[in-house]
């Protein structure tokens, strides 16, 4: 079926930058909204940024102005450029996509396995 594979996570110092990528593959008719979630240890998962197929974006208030979400519809890929990283950005980041696998299928909420981001000096 559908697989989402994230890449780009790692360890960075405060103020540094990372670019996360998530590529969707498998049985896909159309991908609607895509987004990035994150979950810090002992915390609830939260939506960091989302983007519609047409390119409309929304951001968590705490990352507004620092993070930028984008997508390449031809490549079924979503990106998250993270700048001016702070220790509180430390979390496992998960890719999410709303996918219609066939023209007659309902929308399926698909998730990647997550990529850890650690911001520490």
PDB file of N, CA and C in Angstrom, residues 40-111:
ATOM      1  N   UNK A  40       7.192  15.191  21.447  1.00  0.00           N
ATOM      2  CA  UNK A  40       8.304  15.197  22.385  1.00  0.00           C
ATOM      3  C   UNK A  40       8.065  14.138  23.454  1.00  0.00           C
ATOM      4  N   UNK A  41       9.132  13.694  24.118  1.00  0.00           N
ATOM      5  CA  UNK A  41       8.967  12.684  25.165  1.00  0.00           C
ATOM      6  C   UNK A  41       7.958  13.127  26.221  1.00  0.00           C
ATOM      7  N   UNK A  42       7.043  12.256  26.543  1.00  0.00           N
ATOM      8  CA  UNK A  42       6.021  12.480  27.564  1.00  0.00           C
ATOM      9  C   UNK A  42       5.052  13.604  27.206  1.00  0.00           C
ATOM     10  N   UNK A  43       5.024  13.999  25.938  1.00  0.00           N
ATOM     11  CA  UNK A  43       4.120  15.042  25.489  1.00  0.00           C
ATOM     12  C   UNK A  43       3.169  14.500  24.427  1.00  0.00           C
ATOM     13  N   UNK A  44       2.090  15.224  24.199  1.00  0.00           N
ATOM     14  CA  UNK A  44       1.135  14.846  23.173  1.00  0.00           C
ATOM     15  C   UNK A  44       1.652  15.235  21.791  1.00  0.00           C
ATOM     16  N   UNK A  45       1.234  14.473  20.795  1.00  0.00           N
ATOM     17  CA  UNK A  45       1.593  14.804  19.435  1.00  0.00           C
ATOM     18  C   UNK A  45       0.870  16.078  18.999  1.00  0.00           C
ATOM     19  N   UNK A  46       1.580  16.948  18.293  1.00  0.00           N
ATOM     20  CA  UNK A  46       1.000  18.196  17.847  1.00  0.00           C
ATOM     21  C   UNK A  46       1.305  18.437  16.379  1.00  0.00           C
ATOM     22  N   UNK A  47       0.389  19.125  15.725  1.00  0.00           N
ATOM     23  CA  UNK A  47       0.565  19.479  14.327  1.00  0.00           C
ATOM     24  C   UNK A  47       1.501  20.674  14.231  1.00  0.00           C
ATOM     25  N   UNK A  48       2.575  20.519  13.486  1.00  0.00           N
ATOM     26  CA  UNK A  48       3.566  21.570  13.325  1.00  0.00           C
ATOM     27  C   UNK A  48       3.245  22.448  12.127  1.00  0.00           C
ATOM     28  N   UNK A  49       2.959  21.828  11.005  1.00  0.00           N
ATOM     29  CA  UNK A  49       2.666  22.558   9.784  1.00  0.00           C
ATOM     30  C   UNK A  49       1.888  21.672   8.836  1.00  0.00           C
ATOM     31  N   UNK A  50       1.047  22.279   8.035  1.00  0.00           N
ATOM     32  CA  UNK A  50       0.286  21.545   7.037  1.00  0.00           C
ATOM     33  C   UNK A  50       0.257  22.333   5.743  1.00  0.00           C
ATOM     34  N   UNK A  51       0.010  21.618   4.665  1.00  0.00           N
ATOM     35  CA  UNK A  51      -0.049  22.251   3.350  1.00  0.00           C
ATOM     36  C   UNK A  51      -1.053  21.513   2.491  1.00  0.00           C
ATOM     37  N   UNK A  52      -1.918  22.261   1.829  1.00  0.00           N
ATOM     38  CA  UNK A  52      -2.886  21.665   0.925  1.00  0.00           C
ATOM     39  C   UNK A  52      -2.234  21.365  -0.411  1.00  0.00           C
ATOM     40  N   UNK A  53      -2.954  20.641  -1.254  1.00  0.00           N
ATOM     41  CA  UNK A  53      -2.419  20.328  -2.564  1.00  0.00           C
ATOM     42  C   UNK A  53      -2.159  21.598  -3.368  1.00  0.00           C
ATOM     43  N   UNK A  54      -2.980  22.617  -3.139  1.00  0.00           N
ATOM     44  CA  UNK A  54      -2.816  23.878  -3.833  1.00  0.00           C
ATOM     45  C   UNK A  54      -1.766  24.793  -3.245  1.00  0.00           C
ATOM     46  N   UNK A  55      -1.178  24.414  -2.105  1.00  0.00           N
ATOM     47  CA  UNK A  55      -0.089  25.182  -1.541  1.00  0.00           C
ATOM     48  C   UNK A  55      -0.446  26.085  -0.375  1.00  0.00           C
ATOM     49  N   UNK A  56      -1.678  26.038   0.106  1.00  0.00           N
ATOM     50  CA  UNK A  56      -2.036  26.814   1.285  1.00  0.00           C
ATOM     51  C   UNK A  56      -1.422  26.180   2.525  1.00  0.00           C
ATOM     52  N   UNK A  57      -0.847  26.999   3.394  1.00  0.00           N
ATOM     53  CA  UNK A  57      -0.111  26.494   4.549  1.00  0.00           C
ATOM     54  C   UNK A  57      -0.663  27.021   5.860  1.00  0.00           C
ATOM     55  N   UNK A  58      -0.443  26.245   6.903  1.00  0.00           N
ATOM     56  CA  UNK A  58      -0.744  26.645   8.271  1.00  0.00           C
ATOM     57  C   UNK A  58       0.385  26.167   9.167  1.00  0.00           C
ATOM     58  N   UNK A  59       0.667  26.950  10.216  1.00  0.00           N
ATOM     59  CA  UNK A  59       1.779  26.646  11.097  1.00  0.00           C
ATOM     60  C   UNK A  59       1.364  26.740  12.554  1.00  0.00           C
ATOM     61  N   UNK A  60       1.993  25.908  13.359  1.00  0.00           N
ATOM     62  CA  UNK A  60       1.907  26.059  14.796  1.00  0.00           C
ATOM     63  C   UNK A  60       2.483  27.421  15.176  1.00  0.00           C
ATOM     64  N   UNK A  61       1.836  28.121  16.088  1.00  0.00           N
ATOM     65  CA  UNK A  61       2.262  29.467  16.440  1.00  0.00           C
ATOM     66  C   UNK A  61       3.738  29.529  16.838  1.00  0.00           C
ATOM     67  N   UNK A  62       4.207  28.534  17.554  1.00  0.00           N
ATOM     68  CA  UNK A  62       5.564  28.558  18.067  1.00  0.00           C
ATOM     69  C   UNK A  62       6.634  28.354  16.992  1.00  0.00           C
ATOM     70  N   UNK A  63       6.244  27.927  15.795  1.00  0.00           N
ATOM     71  CA  UNK A  63       7.215  27.738  14.716  1.00  0.00           C
ATOM     72  C   UNK A  63       7.009  28.729  13.589  1.00  0.00           C
ATOM     73  N   UNK A  64       5.965  29.530  13.652  1.00  0.00           N
ATOM     74  CA  UNK A  64       5.680  30.518  12.617  1.00  0.00           C
ATOM     75  C   UNK A  64       6.880  31.441  12.431  1.00  0.00           C
ATOM     76  N   UNK A  65       7.296  31.602  11.188  1.00  0.00           N
ATOM     77  CA  UNK A  65       8.436  32.448  10.876  1.00  0.00           C
ATOM     78  C   UNK A  65       9.767  31.734  10.914  1.00  0.00           C
ATOM     79  N   UNK A  66       9.806  30.547  11.510  1.00  0.00           N
ATOM     80  CA  UNK A  66      11.046  29.775  11.573  1.00  0.00           C
ATOM     81  C   UNK A  66      11.006  28.547  10.663  1.00  0.00           C
ATOM     82  N   UNK A  67       9.833  27.938  10.539  1.00  0.00           N
ATOM     83  CA  UNK A  67       9.678  26.733   9.729  1.00  0.00           C
ATOM     84  C   UNK A  67       8.929  27.065   8.448  1.00  0.00           C
ATOM     85  N   UNK A  68       9.239  26.353   7.388  1.00  0.00           N
ATOM     86  CA  UNK A  68       8.546  26.499   6.121  1.00  0.00           C
ATOM     87  C   UNK A  68       8.215  25.125   5.561  1.00  0.00           C
ATOM     88  N   UNK A  69       6.941  24.891   5.289  1.00  0.00           N
ATOM     89  CA  UNK A  69       6.520  23.636   4.692  1.00  0.00           C
ATOM     90  C   UNK A  69       6.296  23.856   3.196  1.00  0.00           C
ATOM     91  N   UNK A  70       6.679  22.883   2.407  1.00  0.00           N
ATOM     92  CA  UNK A  70       6.493  22.952   0.965  1.00  0.00           C
ATOM     93  C   UNK A  70       6.269  21.543   0.442  1.00  0.00           C
ATOM     94  N   UNK A  71       5.870  21.443  -0.813  1.00  0.00           N
ATOM     95  CA  UNK A  71       5.625  20.124  -1.392  1.00  0.00           C
ATOM     96  C   UNK A  71       5.887  20.136  -2.880  1.00  0.00           C
ATOM     97  N   UNK A  72       6.177  18.967  -3.391  1.00  0.00           N
ATOM     98  CA  UNK A  72       6.340  18.738  -4.816  1.00  0.00           C
ATOM     99  C   UNK A  72       5.326  17.667  -5.185  1.00  0.00           C
ATOM    100  N   UNK A  73       4.238  18.074  -5.806  1.00  0.00           N
ATOM    101  CA  UNK A  73       3.159  17.144  -6.106  1.00  0.00           C
ATOM    102  C   UNK A  73       3.580  16.065  -7.105  1.00  0.00           C
ATOM    103  N   UNK A  74       4.449  16.419  -8.038  1.00  0.00           N
ATOM    104  CA  UNK A  74       4.907  15.441  -9.020  1.00  0.00           C
ATOM    105  C   UNK A  74       5.740  14.342  -8.373  1.00  0.00           C
ATOM    106  N   UNK A  75       6.426  14.680  -7.289  1.00  0.00           N
ATOM    107  CA  UNK A  75       7.269  13.717  -6.589  1.00  0.00           C
ATOM    108  C   UNK A  75       6.589  13.124  -5.359  1.00  0.00           C
ATOM    109  N   UNK A  76       5.362  13.549  -5.077  1.00  0.00           N
ATOM    110  CA  UNK A  76       4.642  13.092  -3.882  1.00  0.00           C
ATOM    111  C   UNK A  76       5.492  13.269  -2.630  1.00  0.00           C
ATOM    112  N   UNK A  77       6.111  14.425  -2.531  1.00  0.00           N
ATOM    113  CA  UNK A  77       7.050  14.694  -1.453  1.00  0.00           C
ATOM    114  C   UNK A  77       6.697  15.996  -0.748  1.00  0.00           C
ATOM    115  N   UNK A  78       6.814  15.988   0.568  1.00  0.00           N
ATOM    116  CA  UNK A  78       6.620  17.177   1.378  1.00  0.00           C
ATOM    117  C   UNK A  78       7.905  17.447   2.147  1.00  0.00           C
ATOM    118  N   UNK A  79       8.207  18.724   2.353  1.00  0.00           N
ATOM    119  CA  UNK A  79       9.423  19.139   3.022  1.00  0.00           C
ATOM    120  C   UNK A  79       9.088  20.033   4.208  1.00  0.00           C
ATOM    121  N   UNK A  80       9.980  20.052   5.166  1.00  0.00           N
ATOM    122  CA  UNK A  80       9.887  20.991   6.271  1.00  0.00           C
ATOM    123  C   UNK A  80      11.260  21.590   6.507  1.00  0.00           C
ATOM    124  N   UNK A  81      11.417  22.839   6.124  1.00  0.00           N
ATOM    125  CA  UNK A  81      12.649  23.568   6.385  1.00  0.00           C
ATOM    126  C   UNK A  81      12.551  24.186   7.766  1.00  0.00           C
ATOM    127  N   UNK A  82      13.465  23.825   8.645  1.00  0.00           N
ATOM    128  CA  UNK A  82      13.441  24.279  10.021  1.00  0.00           C
ATOM    129  C   UNK A  82      14.674  25.135  10.275  1.00  0.00           C
ATOM    130  N   UNK A  83      14.454  26.407  10.559  1.00  0.00           N
ATOM    131  CA  UNK A  83      15.526  27.345  10.851  1.00  0.00           C
ATOM    132  C   UNK A  83      15.400  27.852  12.279  1.00  0.00           C
ATOM    133  N   UNK A  84      16.475  28.436  12.768  1.00  0.00           N
ATOM    134  CA  UNK A  84      16.504  29.004  14.117  1.00  0.00           C
ATOM    135  C   UNK A  84      15.961  28.018  15.144  1.00  0.00           C
ATOM    136  N   UNK A  85      16.445  26.809  15.081  1.00  0.00           N
ATOM    137  CA  UNK A  85      15.923  25.744  15.935  1.00  0.00           C
ATOM    138  C   UNK A  85      16.201  26.020  17.405  1.00  0.00           C
ATOM    139  N   UNK A  86      15.246  25.644  18.231  1.00  0.00           N
ATOM    140  CA  UNK A  86      15.314  25.829  19.666  1.00  0.00           C
ATOM    141  C   UNK A  86      15.260  24.476  20.364  1.00  0.00           C
ATOM    142  N   UNK A  87      15.773  24.397  21.581  1.00  0.00           N
ATOM    143  CA  UNK A  87      15.697  23.119  22.307  1.00  0.00           C
ATOM    144  C   UNK A  87      14.275  22.581  22.417  1.00  0.00           C
ATOM    145  N   UNK A  88      13.294  23.456  22.529  1.00  0.00           N
ATOM    146  CA  UNK A  88      11.919  23.006  22.632  1.00  0.00           C
ATOM    147  C   UNK A  88      11.369  22.416  21.338  1.00  0.00           C
ATOM    148  N   UNK A  89      12.132  22.508  20.244  1.00  0.00           N
ATOM    149  CA  UNK A  89      11.750  21.853  19.004  1.00  0.00           C
ATOM    150  C   UNK A  89      12.127  20.376  19.001  1.00  0.00           C
ATOM    151  N   UNK A  90      12.860  19.941  20.002  1.00  0.00           N
ATOM    152  CA  UNK A  90      13.279  18.549  20.083  1.00  0.00           C
ATOM    153  C   UNK A  90      12.065  17.632  20.161  1.00  0.00           C
ATOM    154  N   UNK A  91      11.993  16.686  19.245  1.00  0.00           N
ATOM    155  CA  UNK A  91      10.864  15.768  19.181  1.00  0.00           C
ATOM    156  C   UNK A  91      11.102  14.776  18.053  1.00  0.00           C
ATOM    157  N   UNK A  92      10.266  13.769  17.999  1.00  0.00           N
ATOM    158  CA  UNK A  92      10.193  12.919  16.822  1.00  0.00           C
ATOM    159  C   UNK A  92       9.189  13.553  15.872  1.00  0.00           C
ATOM    160  N   UNK A  93       9.609  13.772  14.643  1.00  0.00           N
ATOM    161  CA  UNK A  93       8.768  14.421  13.655  1.00  0.00           C
ATOM    162  C   UNK A  93       8.183  13.376  12.718  1.00  0.00           C
ATOM    163  N   UNK A  94       6.869  13.440  12.539  1.00  0.00           N
ATOM    164  CA  UNK A  94       6.141  12.473  11.736  1.00  0.00           C
ATOM    165  C   UNK A  94       5.518  13.141  10.521  1.00  0.00           C
ATOM    166  N   UNK A  95       5.664  12.505   9.392  1.00  0.00           N
ATOM    167  CA  UNK A  95       5.022  12.939   8.161  1.00  0.00           C
ATOM    168  C   UNK A  95       3.615  12.368   8.095  1.00  0.00           C
ATOM    169  N   UNK A  96       2.689  13.169   7.618  1.00  0.00           N
ATOM    170  CA  UNK A  96       1.303  12.743   7.468  1.00  0.00           C
ATOM    171  C   UNK A  96       0.782  13.158   6.097  1.00  0.00           C
ATOM    172  N   UNK A  97      -0.050  12.316   5.514  1.00  0.00           N
ATOM    173  CA  UNK A  97      -0.642  12.635   4.224  1.00  0.00           C
ATOM    174  C   UNK A  97      -2.039  12.060   4.132  1.00  0.00           C
ATOM    175  N   UNK A  98      -2.954  12.847   3.594  1.00  0.00           N
ATOM    176  CA  UNK A  98      -4.308  12.393   3.311  1.00  0.00           C
ATOM    177  C   UNK A  98      -4.343  11.922   1.868  1.00  0.00           C
ATOM    178  N   UNK A  99      -4.517  10.627   1.680  1.00  0.00           N
ATOM    179  CA  UNK A  99      -4.324  10.015   0.372  1.00  0.00           C
ATOM    180  C   UNK A  99      -5.578   9.285  -0.088  1.00  0.00           C
ATOM    181  N   UNK A 100      -5.950   9.539  -1.335  1.00  0.00           N
ATOM    182  CA  UNK A 100      -6.967   8.741  -2.004  1.00  0.00           C
ATOM    183  C   UNK A 100      -6.229   7.749  -2.896  1.00  0.00           C
ATOM    184  N   UNK A 101      -6.284   6.480  -2.544  1.00  0.00           N
ATOM    185  CA  UNK A 101      -5.488   5.474  -3.225  1.00  0.00           C
ATOM    186  C   UNK A 101      -6.009   5.158  -4.631  1.00  0.00           C
ATOM    187  N   UNK A 102      -7.309   5.179  -4.811  1.00  0.00           N
ATOM    188  CA  UNK A 102      -7.946   4.996  -6.113  1.00  0.00           C
ATOM    189  C   UNK A 102      -9.060   6.019  -6.236  1.00  0.00           C
ATOM    190  N   UNK A 103      -9.568   6.241  -7.460  1.00  0.00           N
ATOM    191  CA  UNK A 103     -10.638   7.233  -7.617  1.00  0.00           C
ATOM    192  C   UNK A 103     -11.892   6.915  -6.816  1.00  0.00           C
ATOM    193  N   UNK A 104     -12.115   5.650  -6.470  1.00  0.00           N
ATOM    194  CA  UNK A 104     -13.295   5.240  -5.736  1.00  0.00           C
ATOM    195  C   UNK A 104     -13.029   4.986  -4.255  1.00  0.00           C
ATOM    196  N   UNK A 105     -11.827   5.253  -3.804  1.00  0.00           N
ATOM    197  CA  UNK A 105     -11.459   4.987  -2.423  1.00  0.00           C
ATOM    198  C   UNK A 105     -11.720   6.191  -1.544  1.00  0.00           C
ATOM    199  N   UNK A 106     -11.993   5.945  -0.260  1.00  0.00           N
ATOM    200  CA  UNK A 106     -12.066   7.065   0.673  1.00  0.00           C
ATOM    201  C   UNK A 106     -10.680   7.599   0.981  1.00  0.00           C
ATOM    202  N   UNK A 107     -10.635   8.758   1.595  1.00  0.00           N
ATOM    203  CA  UNK A 107      -9.363   9.330   2.001  1.00  0.00           C
ATOM    204  C   UNK A 107      -8.784   8.511   3.145  1.00  0.00           C
ATOM    205  N   UNK A 108      -7.507   8.175   3.030  1.00  0.00           N
ATOM    206  CA  UNK A 108      -6.801   7.430   4.050  1.00  0.00           C
ATOM    207  C   UNK A 108      -5.747   8.310   4.691  1.00  0.00           C
ATOM    208  N   UNK A 109      -5.731   8.313   6.016  1.00  0.00           N
ATOM    209  CA  UNK A 109      -4.750   9.088   6.772  1.00  0.00           C
ATOM    210  C   UNK A 109      -3.503   8.231   6.950  1.00  0.00           C
ATOM    211  N   UNK A 110      -2.412   8.621   6.306  1.00  0.00           N
ATOM    212  CA  UNK A 110      -1.190   7.825   6.292  1.00  0.00           C
ATOM    213  C   UNK A 110      -0.079   8.516   7.083  1.00  0.00           C
ATOM    214  N   UNK A 111       0.735   7.703   7.724  1.00  0.00           N
ATOM    215  CA  UNK A 111       1.798   8.217   8.594  1.00  0.00           C
ATOM    216  C   UNK A 111       3.134   7.580   8.273  1.00  0.00           C
TER     217      UNK A 111
END
